[in-house]
PDB file of C-alpha atoms in Angstrom:
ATOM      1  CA  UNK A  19     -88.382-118.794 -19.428  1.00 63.00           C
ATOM      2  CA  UNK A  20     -89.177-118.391 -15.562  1.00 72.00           C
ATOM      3  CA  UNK A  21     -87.691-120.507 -13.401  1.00 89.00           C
ATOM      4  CA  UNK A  22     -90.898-121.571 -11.920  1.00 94.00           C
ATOM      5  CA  UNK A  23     -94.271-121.853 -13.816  1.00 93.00           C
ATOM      6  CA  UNK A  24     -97.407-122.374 -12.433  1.00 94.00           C
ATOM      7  CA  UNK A  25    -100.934-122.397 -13.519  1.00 86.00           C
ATOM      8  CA  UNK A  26    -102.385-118.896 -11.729  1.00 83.00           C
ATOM      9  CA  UNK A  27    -105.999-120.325 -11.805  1.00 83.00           C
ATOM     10  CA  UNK A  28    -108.775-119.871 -10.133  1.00 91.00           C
ATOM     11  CA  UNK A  29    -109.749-123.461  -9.825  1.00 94.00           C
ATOM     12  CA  UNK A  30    -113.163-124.592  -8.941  1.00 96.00           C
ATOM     13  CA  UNK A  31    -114.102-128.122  -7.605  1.00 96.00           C
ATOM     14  CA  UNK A  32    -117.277-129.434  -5.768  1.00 97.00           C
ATOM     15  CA  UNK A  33    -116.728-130.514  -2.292  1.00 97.00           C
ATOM     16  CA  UNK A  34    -115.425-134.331  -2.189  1.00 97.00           C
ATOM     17  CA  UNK A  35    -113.450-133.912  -5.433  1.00 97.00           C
ATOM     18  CA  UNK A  36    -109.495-135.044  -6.222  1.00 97.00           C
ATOM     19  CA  UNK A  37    -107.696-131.727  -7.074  1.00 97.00           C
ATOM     20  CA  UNK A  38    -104.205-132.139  -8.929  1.00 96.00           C
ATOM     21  CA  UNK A  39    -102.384-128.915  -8.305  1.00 97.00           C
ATOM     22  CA  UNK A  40     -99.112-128.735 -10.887  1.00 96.00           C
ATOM     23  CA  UNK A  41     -95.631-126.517 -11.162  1.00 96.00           C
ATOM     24  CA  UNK A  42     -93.165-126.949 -14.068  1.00 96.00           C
ATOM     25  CA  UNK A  43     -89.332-125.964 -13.202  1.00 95.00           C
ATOM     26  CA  UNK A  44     -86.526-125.286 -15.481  1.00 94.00           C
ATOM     27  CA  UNK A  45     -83.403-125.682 -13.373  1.00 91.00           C
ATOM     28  CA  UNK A  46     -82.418-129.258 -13.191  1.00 89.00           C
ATOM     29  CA  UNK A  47     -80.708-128.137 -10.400  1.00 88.00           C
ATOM     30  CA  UNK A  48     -83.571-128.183  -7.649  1.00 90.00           C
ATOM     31  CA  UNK A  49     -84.035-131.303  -5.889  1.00 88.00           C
ATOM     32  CA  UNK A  50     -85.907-129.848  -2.272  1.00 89.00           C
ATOM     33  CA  UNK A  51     -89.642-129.280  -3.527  1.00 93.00           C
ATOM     34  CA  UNK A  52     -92.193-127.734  -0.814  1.00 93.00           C
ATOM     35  CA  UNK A  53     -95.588-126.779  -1.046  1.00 96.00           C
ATOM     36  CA  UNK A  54     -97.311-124.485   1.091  1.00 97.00           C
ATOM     37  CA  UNK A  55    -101.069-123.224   0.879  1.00 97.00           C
ATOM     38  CA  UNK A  56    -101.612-119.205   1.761  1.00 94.00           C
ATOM     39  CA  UNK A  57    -104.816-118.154   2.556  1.00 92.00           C
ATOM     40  CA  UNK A  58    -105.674-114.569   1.623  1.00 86.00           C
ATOM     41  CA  UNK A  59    -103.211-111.974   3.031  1.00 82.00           C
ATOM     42  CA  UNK A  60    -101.798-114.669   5.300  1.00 88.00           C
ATOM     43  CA  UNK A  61     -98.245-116.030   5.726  1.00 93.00           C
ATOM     44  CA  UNK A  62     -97.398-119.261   3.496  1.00 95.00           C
ATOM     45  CA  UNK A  63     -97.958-122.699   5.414  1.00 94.00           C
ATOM     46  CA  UNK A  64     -96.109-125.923   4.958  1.00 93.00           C
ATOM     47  CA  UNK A  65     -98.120-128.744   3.798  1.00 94.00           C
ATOM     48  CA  UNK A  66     -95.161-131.035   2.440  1.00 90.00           C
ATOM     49  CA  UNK A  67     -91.518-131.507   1.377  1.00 88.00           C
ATOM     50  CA  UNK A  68     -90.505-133.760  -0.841  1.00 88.00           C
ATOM     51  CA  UNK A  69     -86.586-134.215  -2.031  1.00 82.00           C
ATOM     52  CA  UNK A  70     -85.741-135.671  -5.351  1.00 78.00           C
ATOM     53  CA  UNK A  71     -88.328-138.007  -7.289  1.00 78.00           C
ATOM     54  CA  UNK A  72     -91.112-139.847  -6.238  1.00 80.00           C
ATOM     55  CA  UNK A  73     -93.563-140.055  -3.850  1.00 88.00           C
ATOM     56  CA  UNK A  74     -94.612-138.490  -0.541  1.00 91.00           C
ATOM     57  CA  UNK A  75     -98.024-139.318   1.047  1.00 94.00           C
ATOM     58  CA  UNK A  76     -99.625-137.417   4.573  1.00 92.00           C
ATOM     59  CA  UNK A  77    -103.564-137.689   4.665  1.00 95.00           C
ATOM     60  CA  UNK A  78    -104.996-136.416   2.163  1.00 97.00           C
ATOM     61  CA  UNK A  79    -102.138-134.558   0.564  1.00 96.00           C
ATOM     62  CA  UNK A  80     -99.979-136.660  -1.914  1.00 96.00           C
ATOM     63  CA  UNK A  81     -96.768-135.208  -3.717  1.00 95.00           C
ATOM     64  CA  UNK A  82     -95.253-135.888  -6.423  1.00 95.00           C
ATOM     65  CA  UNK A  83     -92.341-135.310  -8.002  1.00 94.00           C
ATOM     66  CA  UNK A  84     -91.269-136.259 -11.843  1.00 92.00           C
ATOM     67  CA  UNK A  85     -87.418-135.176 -12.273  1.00 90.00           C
ATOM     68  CA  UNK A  86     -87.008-136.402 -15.624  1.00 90.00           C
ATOM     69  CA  UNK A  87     -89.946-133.828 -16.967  1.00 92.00           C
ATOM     70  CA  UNK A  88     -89.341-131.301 -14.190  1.00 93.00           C
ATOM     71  CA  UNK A  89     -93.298-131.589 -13.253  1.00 93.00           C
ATOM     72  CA  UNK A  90     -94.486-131.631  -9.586  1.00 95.00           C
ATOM     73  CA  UNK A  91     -97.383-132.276  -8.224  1.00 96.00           C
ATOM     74  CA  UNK A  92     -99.840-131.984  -5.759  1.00 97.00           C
ATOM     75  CA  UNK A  93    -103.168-133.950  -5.196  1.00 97.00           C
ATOM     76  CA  UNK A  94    -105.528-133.487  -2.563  1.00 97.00           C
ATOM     77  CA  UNK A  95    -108.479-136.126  -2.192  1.00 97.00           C
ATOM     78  CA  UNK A  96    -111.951-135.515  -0.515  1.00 97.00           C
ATOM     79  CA  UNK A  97    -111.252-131.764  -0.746  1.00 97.00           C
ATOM     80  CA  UNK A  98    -113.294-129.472   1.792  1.00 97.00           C
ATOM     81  CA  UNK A  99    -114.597-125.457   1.502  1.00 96.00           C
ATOM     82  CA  UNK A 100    -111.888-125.209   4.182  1.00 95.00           C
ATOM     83  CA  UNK A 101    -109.061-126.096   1.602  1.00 96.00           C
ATOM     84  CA  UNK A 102    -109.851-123.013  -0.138  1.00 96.00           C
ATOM     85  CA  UNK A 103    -106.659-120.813  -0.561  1.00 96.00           C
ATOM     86  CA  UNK A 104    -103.529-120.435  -3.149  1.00 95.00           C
ATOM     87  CA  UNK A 105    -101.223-123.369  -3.263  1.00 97.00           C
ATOM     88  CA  UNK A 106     -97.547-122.134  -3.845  1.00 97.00           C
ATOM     89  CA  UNK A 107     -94.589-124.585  -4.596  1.00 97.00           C
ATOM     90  CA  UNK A 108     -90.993-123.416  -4.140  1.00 95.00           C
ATOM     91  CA  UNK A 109     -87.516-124.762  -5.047  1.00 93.00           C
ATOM     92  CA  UNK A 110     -84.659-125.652  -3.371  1.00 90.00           C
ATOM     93  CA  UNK A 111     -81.071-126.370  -5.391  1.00 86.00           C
ATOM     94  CA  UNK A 112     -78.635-128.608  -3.051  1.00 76.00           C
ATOM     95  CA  UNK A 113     -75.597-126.176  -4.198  1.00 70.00           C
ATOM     96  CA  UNK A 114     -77.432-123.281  -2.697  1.00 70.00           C
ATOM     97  CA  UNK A 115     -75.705-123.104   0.193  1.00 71.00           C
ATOM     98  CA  UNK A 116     -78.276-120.547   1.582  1.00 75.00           C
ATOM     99  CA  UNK A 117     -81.091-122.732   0.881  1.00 82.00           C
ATOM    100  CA  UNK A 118     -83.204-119.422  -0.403  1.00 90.00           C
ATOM    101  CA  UNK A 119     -86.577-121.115  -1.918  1.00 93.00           C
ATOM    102  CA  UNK A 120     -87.754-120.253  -5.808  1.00 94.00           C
ATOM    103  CA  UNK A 121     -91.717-119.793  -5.556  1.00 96.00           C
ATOM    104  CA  UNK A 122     -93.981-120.342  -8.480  1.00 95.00           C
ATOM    105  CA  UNK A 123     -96.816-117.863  -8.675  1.00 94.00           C
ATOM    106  CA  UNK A 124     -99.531-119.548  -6.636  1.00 95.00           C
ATOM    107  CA  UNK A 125    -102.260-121.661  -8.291  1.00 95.00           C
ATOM    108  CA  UNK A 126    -106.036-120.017  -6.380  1.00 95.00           C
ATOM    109  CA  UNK A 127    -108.301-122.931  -5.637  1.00 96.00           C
ATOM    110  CA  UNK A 128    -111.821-122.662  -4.690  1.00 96.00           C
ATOM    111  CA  UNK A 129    -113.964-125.669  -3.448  1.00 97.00           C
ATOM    112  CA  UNK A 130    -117.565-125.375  -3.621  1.00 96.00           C
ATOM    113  CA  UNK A 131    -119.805-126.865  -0.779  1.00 95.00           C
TER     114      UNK A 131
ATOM    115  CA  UNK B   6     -96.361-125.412  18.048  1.00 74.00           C
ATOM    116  CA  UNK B   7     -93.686-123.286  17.932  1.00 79.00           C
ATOM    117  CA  UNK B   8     -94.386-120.362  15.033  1.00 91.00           C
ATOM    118  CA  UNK B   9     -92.671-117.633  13.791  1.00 95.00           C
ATOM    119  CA  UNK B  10     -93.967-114.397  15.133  1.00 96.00           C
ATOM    120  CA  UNK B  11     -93.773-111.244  13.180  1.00 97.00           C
ATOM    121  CA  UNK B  12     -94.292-107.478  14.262  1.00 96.00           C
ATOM    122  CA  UNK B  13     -96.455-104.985  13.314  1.00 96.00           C
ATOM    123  CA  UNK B  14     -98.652-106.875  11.440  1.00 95.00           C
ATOM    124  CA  UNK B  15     -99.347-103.774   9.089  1.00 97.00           C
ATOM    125  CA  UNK B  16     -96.813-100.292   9.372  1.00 97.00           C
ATOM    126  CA  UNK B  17     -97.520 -97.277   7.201  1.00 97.00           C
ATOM    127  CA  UNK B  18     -95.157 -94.715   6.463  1.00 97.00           C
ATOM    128  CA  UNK B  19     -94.256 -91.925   4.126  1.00 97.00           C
ATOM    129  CA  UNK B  20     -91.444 -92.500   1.442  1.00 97.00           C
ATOM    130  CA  UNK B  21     -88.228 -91.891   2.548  1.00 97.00           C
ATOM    131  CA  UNK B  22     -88.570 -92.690   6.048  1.00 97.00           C
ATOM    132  CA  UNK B  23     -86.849 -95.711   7.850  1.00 97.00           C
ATOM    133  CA  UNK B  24     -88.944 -98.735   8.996  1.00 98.00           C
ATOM    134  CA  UNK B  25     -87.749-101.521  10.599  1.00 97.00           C
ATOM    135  CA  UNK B  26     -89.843-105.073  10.606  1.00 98.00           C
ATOM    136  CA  UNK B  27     -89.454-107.097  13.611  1.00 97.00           C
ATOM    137  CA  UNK B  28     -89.651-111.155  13.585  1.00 97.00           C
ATOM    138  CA  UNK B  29     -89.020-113.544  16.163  1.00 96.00           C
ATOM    139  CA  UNK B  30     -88.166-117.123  14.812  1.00 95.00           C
ATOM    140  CA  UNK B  31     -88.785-120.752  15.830  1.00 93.00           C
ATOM    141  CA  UNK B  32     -86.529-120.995  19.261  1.00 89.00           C
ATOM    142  CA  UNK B  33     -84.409-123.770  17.796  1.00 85.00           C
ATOM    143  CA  UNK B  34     -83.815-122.782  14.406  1.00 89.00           C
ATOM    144  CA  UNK B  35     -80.937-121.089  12.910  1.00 87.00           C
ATOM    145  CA  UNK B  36     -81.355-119.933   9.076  1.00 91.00           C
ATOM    146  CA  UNK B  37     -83.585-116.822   8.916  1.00 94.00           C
ATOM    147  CA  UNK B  38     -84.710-115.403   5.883  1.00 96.00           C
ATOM    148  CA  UNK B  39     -86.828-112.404   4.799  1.00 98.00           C
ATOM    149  CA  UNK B  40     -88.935-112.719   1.697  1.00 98.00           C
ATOM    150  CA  UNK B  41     -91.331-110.269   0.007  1.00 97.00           C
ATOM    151  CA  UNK B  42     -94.645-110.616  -1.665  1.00 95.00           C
ATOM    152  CA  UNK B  43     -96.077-107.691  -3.750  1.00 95.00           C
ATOM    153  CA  UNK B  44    -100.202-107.832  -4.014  1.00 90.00           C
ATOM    154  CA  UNK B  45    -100.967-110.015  -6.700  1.00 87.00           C
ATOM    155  CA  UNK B  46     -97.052-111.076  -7.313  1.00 91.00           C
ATOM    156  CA  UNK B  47     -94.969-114.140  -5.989  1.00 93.00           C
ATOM    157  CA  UNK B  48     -93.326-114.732  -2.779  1.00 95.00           C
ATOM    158  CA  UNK B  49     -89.466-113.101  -3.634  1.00 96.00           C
ATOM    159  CA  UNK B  50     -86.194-114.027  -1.463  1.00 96.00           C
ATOM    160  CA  UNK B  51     -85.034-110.984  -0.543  1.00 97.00           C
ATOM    161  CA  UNK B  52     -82.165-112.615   1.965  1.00 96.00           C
ATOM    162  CA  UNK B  53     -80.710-115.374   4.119  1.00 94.00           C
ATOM    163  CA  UNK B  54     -79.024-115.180   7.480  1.00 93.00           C
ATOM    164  CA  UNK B  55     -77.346-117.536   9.129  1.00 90.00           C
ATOM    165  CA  UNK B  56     -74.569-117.472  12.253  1.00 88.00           C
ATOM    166  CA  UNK B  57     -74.759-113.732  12.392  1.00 90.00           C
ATOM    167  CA  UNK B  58     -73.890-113.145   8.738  1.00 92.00           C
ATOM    168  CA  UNK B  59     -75.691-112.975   5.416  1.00 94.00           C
ATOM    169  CA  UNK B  60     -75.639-115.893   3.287  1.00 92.00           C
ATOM    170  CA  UNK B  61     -76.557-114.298   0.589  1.00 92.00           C
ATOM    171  CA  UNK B  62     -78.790-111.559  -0.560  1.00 94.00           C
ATOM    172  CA  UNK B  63     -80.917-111.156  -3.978  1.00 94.00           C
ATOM    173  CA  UNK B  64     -80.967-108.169  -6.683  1.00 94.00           C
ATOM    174  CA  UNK B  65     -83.574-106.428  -4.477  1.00 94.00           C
ATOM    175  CA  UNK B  66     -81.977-106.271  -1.521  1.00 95.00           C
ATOM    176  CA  UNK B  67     -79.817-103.277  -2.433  1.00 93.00           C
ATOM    177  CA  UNK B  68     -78.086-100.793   0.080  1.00 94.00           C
ATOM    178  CA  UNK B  69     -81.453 -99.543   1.254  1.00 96.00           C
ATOM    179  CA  UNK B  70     -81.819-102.696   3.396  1.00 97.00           C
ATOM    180  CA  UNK B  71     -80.347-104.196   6.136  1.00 97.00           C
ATOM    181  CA  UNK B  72     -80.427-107.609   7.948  1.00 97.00           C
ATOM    182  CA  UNK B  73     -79.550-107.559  12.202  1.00 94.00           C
ATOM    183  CA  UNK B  74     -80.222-110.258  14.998  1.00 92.00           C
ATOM    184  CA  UNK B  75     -79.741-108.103  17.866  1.00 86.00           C
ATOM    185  CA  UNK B  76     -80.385-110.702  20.566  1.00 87.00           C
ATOM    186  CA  UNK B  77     -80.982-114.374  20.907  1.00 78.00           C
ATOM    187  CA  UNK B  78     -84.401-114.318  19.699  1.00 87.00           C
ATOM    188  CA  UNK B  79     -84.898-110.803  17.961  1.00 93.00           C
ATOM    189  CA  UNK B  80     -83.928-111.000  13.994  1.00 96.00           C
ATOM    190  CA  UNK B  81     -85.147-107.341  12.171  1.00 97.00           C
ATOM    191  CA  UNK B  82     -84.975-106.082   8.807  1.00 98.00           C
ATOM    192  CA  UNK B  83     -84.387-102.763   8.235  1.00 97.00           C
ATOM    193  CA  UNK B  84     -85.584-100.332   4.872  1.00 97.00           C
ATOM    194  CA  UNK B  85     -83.575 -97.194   5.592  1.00 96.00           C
ATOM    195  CA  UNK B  86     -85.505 -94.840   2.682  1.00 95.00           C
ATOM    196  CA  UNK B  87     -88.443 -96.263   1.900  1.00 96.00           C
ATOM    197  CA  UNK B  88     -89.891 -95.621  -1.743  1.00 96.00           C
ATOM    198  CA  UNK B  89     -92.940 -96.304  -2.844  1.00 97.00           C
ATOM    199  CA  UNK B  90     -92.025 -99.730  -4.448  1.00 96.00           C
ATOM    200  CA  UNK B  91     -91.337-101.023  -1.004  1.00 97.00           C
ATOM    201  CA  UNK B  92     -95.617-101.363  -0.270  1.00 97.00           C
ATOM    202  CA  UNK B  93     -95.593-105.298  -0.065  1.00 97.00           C
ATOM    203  CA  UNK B  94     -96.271-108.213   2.273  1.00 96.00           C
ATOM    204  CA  UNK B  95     -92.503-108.894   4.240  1.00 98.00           C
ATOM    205  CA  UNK B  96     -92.279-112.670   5.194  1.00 98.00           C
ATOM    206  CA  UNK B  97     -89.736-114.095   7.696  1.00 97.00           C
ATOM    207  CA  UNK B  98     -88.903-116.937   7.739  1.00 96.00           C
ATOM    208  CA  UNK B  99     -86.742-119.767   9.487  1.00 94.00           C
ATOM    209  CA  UNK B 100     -85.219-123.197   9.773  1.00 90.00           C
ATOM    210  CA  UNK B 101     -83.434-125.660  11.319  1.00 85.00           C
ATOM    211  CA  UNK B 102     -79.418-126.317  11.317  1.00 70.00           C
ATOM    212  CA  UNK B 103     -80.462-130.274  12.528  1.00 66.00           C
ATOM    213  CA  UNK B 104     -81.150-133.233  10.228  1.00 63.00           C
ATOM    214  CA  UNK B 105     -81.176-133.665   6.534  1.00 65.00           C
ATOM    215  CA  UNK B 106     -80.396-131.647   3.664  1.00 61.00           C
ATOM    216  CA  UNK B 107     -83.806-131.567   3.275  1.00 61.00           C
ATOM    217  CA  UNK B 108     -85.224-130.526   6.517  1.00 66.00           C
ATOM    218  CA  UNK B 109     -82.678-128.122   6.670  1.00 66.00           C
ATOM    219  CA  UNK B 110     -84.205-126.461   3.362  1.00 72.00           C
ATOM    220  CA  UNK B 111     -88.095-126.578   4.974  1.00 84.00           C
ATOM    221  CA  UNK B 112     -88.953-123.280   5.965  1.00 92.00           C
ATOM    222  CA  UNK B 113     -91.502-121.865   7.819  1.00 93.00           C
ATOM    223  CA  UNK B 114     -93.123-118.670   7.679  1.00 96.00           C
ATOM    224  CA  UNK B 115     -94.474-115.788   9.675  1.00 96.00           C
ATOM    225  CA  UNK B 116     -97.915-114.041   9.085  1.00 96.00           C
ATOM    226  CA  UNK B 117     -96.139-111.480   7.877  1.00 97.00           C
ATOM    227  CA  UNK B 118     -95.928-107.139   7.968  1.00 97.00           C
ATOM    228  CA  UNK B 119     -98.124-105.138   5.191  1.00 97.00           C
ATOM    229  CA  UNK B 120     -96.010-102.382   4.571  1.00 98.00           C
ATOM    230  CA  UNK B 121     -97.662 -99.288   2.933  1.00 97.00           C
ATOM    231  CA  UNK B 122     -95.282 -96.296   1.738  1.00 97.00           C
ATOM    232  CA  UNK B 123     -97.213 -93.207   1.023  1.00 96.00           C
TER     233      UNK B 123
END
């Protein structure tokens, strides 16, 4: 089982639309949770952190994070062409004392004007 | 806003030949790391680096590679004999030593060096 799974895509939305971006981990041991968008042959960019459960709200970004099913998630509302790019979460465990990051695979989102 | 910087942006070179990627981190931070992204594959630690020693290193980074901060603002990773499985996307990355646990862990990243090994 990898340690961090998610959903390659591509997925295509129409302009406006709520997008729900989602990784599944299997180490209970990550609490730190990041994601970061890349656009194409680009370094990855921070869009949020998030440590523990719950939730974490800046614009239109909202994060989510569900411990207990080891499930996060990200949601973008109103999304624009310009959102276009891969969305990568990584992983943080607190032990880790050289707080390397576990990336899933990238999910490739296209929006549609 | 302060950014990581990363140099060459692309370096081709014929197997077996030393390369050595240059980065220069956010001013204020103090945990580097290099990652590595084959095309089509996921962003891979490779190493961390922090008060002029490694923190630790993954499976990939064997005895080919090498981690220095030569100066105050410089922090390079070296391939000494590159092979062919080397070609990838090379990420830096840094963070802070201030705040949180959590901040601590937020990293940001560098545009990055395409290597190609012919």
């Amino acid at each position: 089982q990898k340690e961090v799974e998610q959903d390659p895509g591509p997925l295509s939305v129409p302009e406006g639309a709520i997008v729900s971006l989602n990784c599944t981990y299997s180490n209970s041991a990550f609490q730190y949770f990041m994601w970061y968008r890349q656009y194409s042959r680009k370094g990855p960019e921070l869009l949020m952190y998030t440590y523990s459960s719950g939730n974490k709200e800046d614009g239109r970004f909202t994060a989510q994070v569900d411990k207990s099913s080891k499930y996060i998630s990200l949601f973008i509302r109103d999304s624009q062409p310009s959102d276009s790019a891969t969305y990568l979460c990584a992983m943080s465990a607190p032990m880790d004392s050289s707080y390397k990051l576990i990336f899933g695979s990238g999910t490739r989102l296209l929006v549609r004007p | 806003e302060p950014e990581v910087t990363q140099t060459p942006s692309h370096q081709v070179t014929q197997m077996g030949q030393e390369v050595i990627l240059r980065c220069v981190p956010i001013s204020n931070h103090l945990y580097f790391y290099w990652y590595r992204q084959i095309l089509g594959q996921k962003v891979e630690f490779l190493v961390s680096f922090y008060n002029n020693e490694i923190s630790e290193k993954s499976e990939i980074f064997d005895d080919q590679f090498s981690v220095e901060r030569p100066d105050g603002s410089n922090f390079t990773l070296k391939i000494r004999s590159t092979k062919l499985e080397d070609s990838a996307m090379y990420f830096c990355a840094s963070s802070t030593e201030r705040g949180l646990a959590g901040v601590r862990r937020t990293q940001y990243f560098g545009p990055g060096t395409r290597l190609t090994v012919l």
